[in-house]
């Protein structure tokens, strides 16, 4: 969990994909997030959190639906979206809040 806290507390935005292996919609997110990373490069960190393995983080950030994306900057949630989300919407959200 300390690596998680280190990443979300950076000045560089960190996008966290809260998901689970058994979740069919969650399986659609990796290629979308790869596209976002390819476009934005080092201007964003992207990590995945399995809600079943890290129940504390899921509870702390009130993750009730998956997939849920949270964008952090300096330890604060600056954007949140649940459900499968397109690369353009995600990229725009990061760019607006960087």
Coordinates of C-alpha atoms in Angstrom, one line a residue:
X1 CA 0.0 0.0 0.0
X2 CA 2.9 2.4 0.6
X3 CA 3.8 2.3 -3.2
X4 CA 0.1 3.3 -3.9
X5 CA 0.3 6.2 -1.4
X6 CA 3.7 7.3 -2.9
X7 CA 2.2 7.4 -6.4
X8 CA -1.0 9.2 -5.6
X9 CA 0.8 11.9 -3.6
X10 CA 3.0 13.0 -6.5
X11 CA 2.5 16.2 -8.4
X12 CA 2.3 14.1 -11.6
X13 CA -1.4 12.9 -12.0
X14 CA -1.9 9.3 -11.2
X15 CA -4.9 7.5 -12.7
X16 CA -6.0 4.5 -10.6
X17 CA -8.1 1.8 -12.3
X18 CA -10.1 0.0 -9.5
X19 CA -11.2 -3.3 -11.0
X20 CA -11.4 -7.1 -10.5
X21 CA -10.3 -10.0 -12.6
X22 CA -13.8 -11.5 -12.7
X23 CA -15.4 -8.3 -13.9
X24 CA -16.2 -8.4 -17.7
X25 CA -16.4 -4.6 -18.2
X26 CA -13.1 -4.2 -16.3
X27 CA -11.4 -6.4 -18.9
X28 CA -12.1 -3.7 -21.5
X29 CA -10.1 -1.1 -19.7
X30 CA -6.4 -2.2 -20.2
X31 CA -6.3 -1.5 -24.0
X32 CA -8.0 1.9 -23.4
X33 CA -5.6 2.8 -20.6
X34 CA -2.7 1.7 -22.9
X35 CA -4.0 4.1 -25.5
X36 CA -4.1 6.9 -22.9
X37 CA -0.6 6.1 -21.7
X38 CA 0.7 6.1 -25.3
X39 CA -0.8 9.6 -25.9
X40 CA 0.1 11.2 -22.6
X41 CA 3.4 9.4 -21.8
X42 CA 5.1 10.5 -18.6
X43 CA 2.6 13.2 -17.9
X44 CA 0.4 10.6 -16.1
X45 CA 1.0 7.5 -14.0
X46 CA -1.5 4.7 -14.5
X47 CA -2.0 1.9 -12.0
X48 CA -4.5 -0.9 -11.4
X49 CA -5.9 -1.8 -8.0
X50 CA -7.8 -5.1 -7.6
X51 CA -10.7 -4.3 -5.3
X52 CA -10.6 -7.9 -3.9
X53 CA -6.9 -7.8 -3.1
X54 CA -6.9 -4.3 -1.7
X55 CA -10.1 -3.9 0.1
X56 CA -8.8 -1.1 2.3
X57 CA -8.2 1.2 -0.7
X58 CA -11.6 0.2 -2.2
X59 CA -13.3 1.0 1.0
X60 CA -11.4 4.2 1.7
X61 CA -12.3 5.6 -1.8
X62 CA -15.9 4.3 -1.6
X63 CA -15.6 2.1 -4.7
X64 CA -19.0 0.6 -5.1
X65 CA -19.0 0.0 -8.9
X66 CA -16.2 -1.4 -11.1
X67 CA -14.4 -0.4 -13.1
X68 CA -14.0 3.0 -11.4
X69 CA -11.2 5.4 -12.4
X70 CA -9.9 7.9 -9.9
X71 CA -7.4 10.6 -10.9
X72 CA -5.1 11.8 -8.1
X73 CA -2.8 14.7 -7.8
X74 CA -0.9 15.6 -4.7
X75 CA -2.9 13.0 -2.8
X76 CA -6.3 14.4 -3.7
X77 CA -9.0 12.9 -6.0
X78 CA -9.4 15.4 -8.8
X79 CA -11.6 13.4 -11.1
X80 CA -13.7 10.2 -10.8
X81 CA -15.6 8.1 -13.3
X82 CA -17.3 4.7 -13.1
X83 CA -17.9 2.3 -15.9
X84 CA -16.0 1.7 -19.1
X85 CA -14.7 5.0 -20.3
X86 CA -13.2 5.9 -23.6
X87 CA -9.6 7.0 -24.1
X88 CA -10.5 10.5 -25.3
X89 CA -12.6 11.2 -22.2
X90 CA -9.8 10.0 -19.9
X91 CA -7.1 11.9 -21.8
X92 CA -9.1 15.1 -21.7
X93 CA -9.8 14.7 -18.0
X94 CA -6.1 14.3 -17.3
X95 CA -5.1 17.2 -19.6
X96 CA -7.6 19.6 -17.9
X97 CA -6.4 18.7 -14.5
X98 CA -2.6 18.5 -15.0

